[in-house]
Coordinates of C-alpha atoms in Angstrom, one line a residue:
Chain B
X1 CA 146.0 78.8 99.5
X2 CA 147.4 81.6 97.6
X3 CA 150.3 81.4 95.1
X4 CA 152.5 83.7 97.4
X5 CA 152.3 81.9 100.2
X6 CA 153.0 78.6 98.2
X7 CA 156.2 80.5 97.2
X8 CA 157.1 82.3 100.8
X9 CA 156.9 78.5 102.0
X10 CA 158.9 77.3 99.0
X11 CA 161.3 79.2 99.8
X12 CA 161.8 78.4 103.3
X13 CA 161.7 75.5 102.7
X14 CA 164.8 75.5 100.6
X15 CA 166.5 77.9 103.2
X16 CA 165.8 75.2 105.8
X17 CA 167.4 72.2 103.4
X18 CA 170.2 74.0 102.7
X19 CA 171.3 74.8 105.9
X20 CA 169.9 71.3 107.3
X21 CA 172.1 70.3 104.4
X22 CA 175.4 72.4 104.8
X23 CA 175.2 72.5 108.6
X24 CA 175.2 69.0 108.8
X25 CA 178.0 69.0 106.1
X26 CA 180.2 71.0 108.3
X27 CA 179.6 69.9 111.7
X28 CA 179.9 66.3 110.9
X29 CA 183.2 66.6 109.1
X30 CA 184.2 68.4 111.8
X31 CA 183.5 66.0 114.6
X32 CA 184.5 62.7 112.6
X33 CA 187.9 64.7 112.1
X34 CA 188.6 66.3 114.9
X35 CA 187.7 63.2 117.7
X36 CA 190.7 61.3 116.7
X37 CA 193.2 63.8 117.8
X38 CA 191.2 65.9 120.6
X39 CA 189.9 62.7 123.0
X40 CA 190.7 58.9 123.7
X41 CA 187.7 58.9 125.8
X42 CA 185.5 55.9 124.1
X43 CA 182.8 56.8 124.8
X44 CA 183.1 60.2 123.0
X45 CA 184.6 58.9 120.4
X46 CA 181.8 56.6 119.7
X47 CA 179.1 59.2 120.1
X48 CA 181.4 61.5 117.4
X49 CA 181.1 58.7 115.1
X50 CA 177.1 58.5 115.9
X51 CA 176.6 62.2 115.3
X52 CA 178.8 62.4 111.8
X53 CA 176.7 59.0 110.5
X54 CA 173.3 61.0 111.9
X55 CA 174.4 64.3 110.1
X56 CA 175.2 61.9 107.0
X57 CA 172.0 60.5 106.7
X58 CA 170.1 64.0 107.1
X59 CA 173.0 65.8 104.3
X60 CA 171.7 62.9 102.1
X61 CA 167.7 63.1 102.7
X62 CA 168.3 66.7 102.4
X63 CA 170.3 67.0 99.5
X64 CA 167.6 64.3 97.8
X65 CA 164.9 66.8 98.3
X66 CA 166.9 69.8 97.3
X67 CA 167.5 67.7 94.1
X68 CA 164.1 66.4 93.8
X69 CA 162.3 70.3 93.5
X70 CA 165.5 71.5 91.6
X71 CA 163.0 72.7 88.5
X72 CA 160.5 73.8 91.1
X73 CA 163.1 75.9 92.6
X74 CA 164.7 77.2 89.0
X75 CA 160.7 78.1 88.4
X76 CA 160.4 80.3 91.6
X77 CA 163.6 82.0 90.8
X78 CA 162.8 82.9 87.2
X79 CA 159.4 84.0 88.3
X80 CA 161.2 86.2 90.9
X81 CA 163.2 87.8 88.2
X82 CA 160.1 87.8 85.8
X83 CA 158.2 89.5 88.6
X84 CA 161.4 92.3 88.8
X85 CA 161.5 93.0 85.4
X86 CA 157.6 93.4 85.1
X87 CA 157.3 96.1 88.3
X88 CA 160.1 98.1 86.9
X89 CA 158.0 98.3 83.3
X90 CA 155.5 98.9 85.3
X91 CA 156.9 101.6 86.9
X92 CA 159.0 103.0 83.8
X93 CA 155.6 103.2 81.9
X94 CA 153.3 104.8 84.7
X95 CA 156.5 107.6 84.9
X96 CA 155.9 108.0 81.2
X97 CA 152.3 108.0 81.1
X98 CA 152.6 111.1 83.7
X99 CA 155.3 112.9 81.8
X100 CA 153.5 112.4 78.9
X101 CA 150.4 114.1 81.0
X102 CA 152.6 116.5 81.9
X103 CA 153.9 117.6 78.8
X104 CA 150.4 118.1 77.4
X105 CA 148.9 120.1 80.1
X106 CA 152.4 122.3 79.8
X107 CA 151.4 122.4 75.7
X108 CA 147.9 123.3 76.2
X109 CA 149.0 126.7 78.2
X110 CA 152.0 127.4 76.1
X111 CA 151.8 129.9 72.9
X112 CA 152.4 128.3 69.5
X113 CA 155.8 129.7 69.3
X114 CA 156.4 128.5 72.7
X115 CA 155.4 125.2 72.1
X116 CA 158.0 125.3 69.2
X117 CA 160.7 125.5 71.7
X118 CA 159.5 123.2 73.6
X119 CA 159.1 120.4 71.3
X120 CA 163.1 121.5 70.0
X121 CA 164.2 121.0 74.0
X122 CA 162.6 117.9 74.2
X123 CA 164.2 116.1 71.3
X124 CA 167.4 116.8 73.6
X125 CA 166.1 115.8 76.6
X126 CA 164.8 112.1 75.3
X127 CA 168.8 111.7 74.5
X128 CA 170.3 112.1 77.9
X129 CA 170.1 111.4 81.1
X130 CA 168.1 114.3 82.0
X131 CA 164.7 112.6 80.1
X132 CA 162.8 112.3 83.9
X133 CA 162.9 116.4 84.3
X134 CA 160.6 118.3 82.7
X135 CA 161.1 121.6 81.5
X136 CA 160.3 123.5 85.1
X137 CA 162.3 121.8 86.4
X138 CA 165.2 122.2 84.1
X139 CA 165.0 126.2 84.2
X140 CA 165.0 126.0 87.9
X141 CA 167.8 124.0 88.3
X142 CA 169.9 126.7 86.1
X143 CA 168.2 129.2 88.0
X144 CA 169.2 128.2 91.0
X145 CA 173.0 127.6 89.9
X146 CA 172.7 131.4 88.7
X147 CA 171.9 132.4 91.5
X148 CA 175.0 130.4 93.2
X149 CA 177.0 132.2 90.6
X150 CA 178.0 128.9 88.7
X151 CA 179.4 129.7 84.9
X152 CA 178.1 128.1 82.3
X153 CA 180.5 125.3 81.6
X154 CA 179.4 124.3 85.3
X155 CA 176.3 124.0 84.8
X156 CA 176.7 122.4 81.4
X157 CA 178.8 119.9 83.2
X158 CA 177.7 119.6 87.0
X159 CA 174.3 120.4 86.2
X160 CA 172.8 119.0 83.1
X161 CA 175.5 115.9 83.0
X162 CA 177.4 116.9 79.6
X163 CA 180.5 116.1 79.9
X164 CA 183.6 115.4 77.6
X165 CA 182.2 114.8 73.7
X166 CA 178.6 115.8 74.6
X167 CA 179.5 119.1 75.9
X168 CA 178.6 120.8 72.7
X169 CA 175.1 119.4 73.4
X170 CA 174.6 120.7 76.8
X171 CA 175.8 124.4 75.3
X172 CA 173.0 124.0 72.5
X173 CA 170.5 122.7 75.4
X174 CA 171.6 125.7 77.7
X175 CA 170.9 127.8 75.0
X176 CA 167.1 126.6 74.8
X177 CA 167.0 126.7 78.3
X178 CA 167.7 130.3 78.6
X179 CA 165.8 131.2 75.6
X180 CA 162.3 129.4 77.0
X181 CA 163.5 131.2 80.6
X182 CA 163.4 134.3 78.7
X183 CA 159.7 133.7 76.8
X184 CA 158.6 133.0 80.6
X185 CA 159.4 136.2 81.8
X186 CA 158.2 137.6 78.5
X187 CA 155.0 136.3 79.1
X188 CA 155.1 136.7 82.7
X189 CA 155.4 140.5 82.0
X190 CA 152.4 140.5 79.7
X191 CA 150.1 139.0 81.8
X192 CA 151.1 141.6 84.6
X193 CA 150.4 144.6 81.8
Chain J
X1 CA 175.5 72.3 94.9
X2 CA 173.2 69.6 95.8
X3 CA 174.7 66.9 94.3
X4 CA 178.1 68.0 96.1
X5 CA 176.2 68.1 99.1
X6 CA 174.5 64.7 98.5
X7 CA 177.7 63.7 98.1
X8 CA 179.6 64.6 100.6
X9 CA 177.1 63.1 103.0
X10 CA 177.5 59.7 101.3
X11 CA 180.9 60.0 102.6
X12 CA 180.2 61.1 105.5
X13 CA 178.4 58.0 106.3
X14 CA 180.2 55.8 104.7
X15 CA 183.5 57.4 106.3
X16 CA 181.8 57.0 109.6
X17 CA 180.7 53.6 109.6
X18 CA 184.0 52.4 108.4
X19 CA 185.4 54.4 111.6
X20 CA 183.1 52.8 113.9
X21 CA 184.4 48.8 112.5
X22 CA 188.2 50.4 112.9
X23 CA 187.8 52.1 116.1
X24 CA 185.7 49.2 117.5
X25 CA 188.3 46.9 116.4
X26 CA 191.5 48.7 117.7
X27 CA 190.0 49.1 121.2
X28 CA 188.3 45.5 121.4
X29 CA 190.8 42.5 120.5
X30 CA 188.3 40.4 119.9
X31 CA 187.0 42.2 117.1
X32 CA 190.0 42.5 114.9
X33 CA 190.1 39.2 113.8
X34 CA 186.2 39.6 112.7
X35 CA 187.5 43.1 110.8
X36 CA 190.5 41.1 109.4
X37 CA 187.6 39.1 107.9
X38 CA 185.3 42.1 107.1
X39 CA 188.7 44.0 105.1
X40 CA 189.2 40.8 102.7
X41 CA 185.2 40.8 102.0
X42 CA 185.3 44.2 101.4
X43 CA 188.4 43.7 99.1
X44 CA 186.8 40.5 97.3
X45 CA 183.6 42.6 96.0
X46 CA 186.2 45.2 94.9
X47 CA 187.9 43.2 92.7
X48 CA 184.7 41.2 91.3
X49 CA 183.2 44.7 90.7
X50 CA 186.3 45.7 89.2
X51 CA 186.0 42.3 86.9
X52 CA 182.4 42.2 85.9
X53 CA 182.5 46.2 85.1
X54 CA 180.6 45.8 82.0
X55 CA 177.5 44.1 83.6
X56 CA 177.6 46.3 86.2
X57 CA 177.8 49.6 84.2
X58 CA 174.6 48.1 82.1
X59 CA 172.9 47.2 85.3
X60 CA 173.2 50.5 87.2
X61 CA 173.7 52.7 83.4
X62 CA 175.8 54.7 83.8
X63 CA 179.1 55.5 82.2
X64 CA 182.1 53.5 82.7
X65 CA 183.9 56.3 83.8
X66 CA 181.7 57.1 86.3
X67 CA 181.6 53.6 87.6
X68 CA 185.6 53.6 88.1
X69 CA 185.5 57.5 89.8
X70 CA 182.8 56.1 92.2
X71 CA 184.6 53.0 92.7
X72 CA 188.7 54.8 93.7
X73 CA 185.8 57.3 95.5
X74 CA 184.4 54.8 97.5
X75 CA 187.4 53.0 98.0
X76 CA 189.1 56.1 99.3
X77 CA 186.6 56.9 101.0
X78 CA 186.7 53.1 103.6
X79 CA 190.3 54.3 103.7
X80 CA 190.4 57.5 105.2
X81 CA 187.3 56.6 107.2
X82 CA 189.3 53.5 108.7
X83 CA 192.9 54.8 109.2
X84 CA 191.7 58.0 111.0
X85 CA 190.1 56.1 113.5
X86 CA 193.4 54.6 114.7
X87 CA 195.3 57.8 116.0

């Protein structure tokens, strides 16, 4: 039997308890309370007393189980979170790995100079928010808000995220932006001569 | 959580057994003098649990403080159980 399924059933099982456990709870208070006032029929009022000292004993053998596997249970939630936490490093080093890949097949094309600038817009980019775009994408996102006719500040802001205090940053990181736009044409121009 | 639950369906049985005795003897004469009997039991062990605390406390350990919460608790818990049952 595999581990997951030892936990999938673990877990139902503690859904089951619990509501065995709360249901029971409820609807027995309930019923004891409520028979007094609602019928005189003796009968009824017997079998309301039956059901709230059934529903007592199954809270209790419930509740004893629940407390029994109490560490199991603490142990199947912090593997749970341990699980979480590993998938998203996981994921947040994979994303890396492929930037990374990225950034050297972009460096292996790229001029000396070129990679210069580069290297100077990347040491902004790992200190925002923008550190999952590559450069591409970067210079097509201001190209595109050119072309909408956004200014500057609007892209600084709306686009790139630099607002408030880091506003000067976003100006200098425009700047590189536009500058590496305009070695791309630059080069784009000498390969077509 | 699971203790309050365990808990609460301690009382629940105990609240419901209790009504069953009241009930049973409110709507058959016959048994009330037998749950006349049964309240001045149930009050005797009170009051020699109440005495011999210590040895008790030492028997079951826990604190003494729990002792008396479970004890009112209990107590309580007979009285509510009893004197709902006789609306």
């Amino acid at each position: 039997m595999g581990i997951d399924l030892k936990q999938t059933q673990l877990r139902q099982q503690r859904t089951i308890l619990y509501s065995l456990a709360l249901g029971g709870t409820l609807s027995g208070l309930i019923v004891w309370s409520v028979a007094p006032f609602v019928t005189q029929n003796k009968a009824l009022r017997f079998l309301a007393l039956s059901y709230s000292t059934v529903a007592g004993l199954i809270v209790c053998y419930s509740s004893s189980v629940l407390i029994r596997n109490q560490r199991i249970y603490k142990a199947l939630d912090s593997s749970e979170i341990d699980d979480y936490l590993h998938q998203l490093a996981v994921t947040q080093y994979s994303q890396q790995r492929f930037w990374e890949g990225q950034a050297v097949g972009v460096s292996e094309l790229l001029e000396p100079s070129q990679t210069k600038e580069l290297e100077k817009v990347s040491s902004y980019l790992t200190n925002s928010e923008l550190t999952e775009l590559d450069m591409n994408e970067l210079i097509e996102l201001v190209e595109d808000a050119k072309a909408d006719g956004l200014s500057d500040s609007k892209i600084i802001k709306e686009i790139l995220g630099y607002r408030g205090e880091r506003y000067g940053e976003g100006k200098t990181l425009l700047k590189e932006i536009k500058k590496q736009m305009e070695l791309e044409e630059n080069g784009e121009q000498n390969n077509k001569e | 959580m699971s203790k309050a639950l365990f808990l609460a369906g301690c009382f629940l049985i105990g609240a419901s057994i209790s009504g069953v005795i009241s009930y049973g003897a409110s709507i058959i004469p016959s048994l009330r003098l037998w749950a006349f009997w049964l309240l001045i039991v149930i009050f005797c062990i009170y009051i020699t649990a109440m005495i011999c605390d210590d040895y008790l406390c030492q028997y079951f350990e826990i604190p003494r403080q729990q002792f008396i919460t479970l004890m009112i608790g209990s107590f309580l818990m007979f009285l509510i159980g009893g004197s709902i049952q006789w609306v």
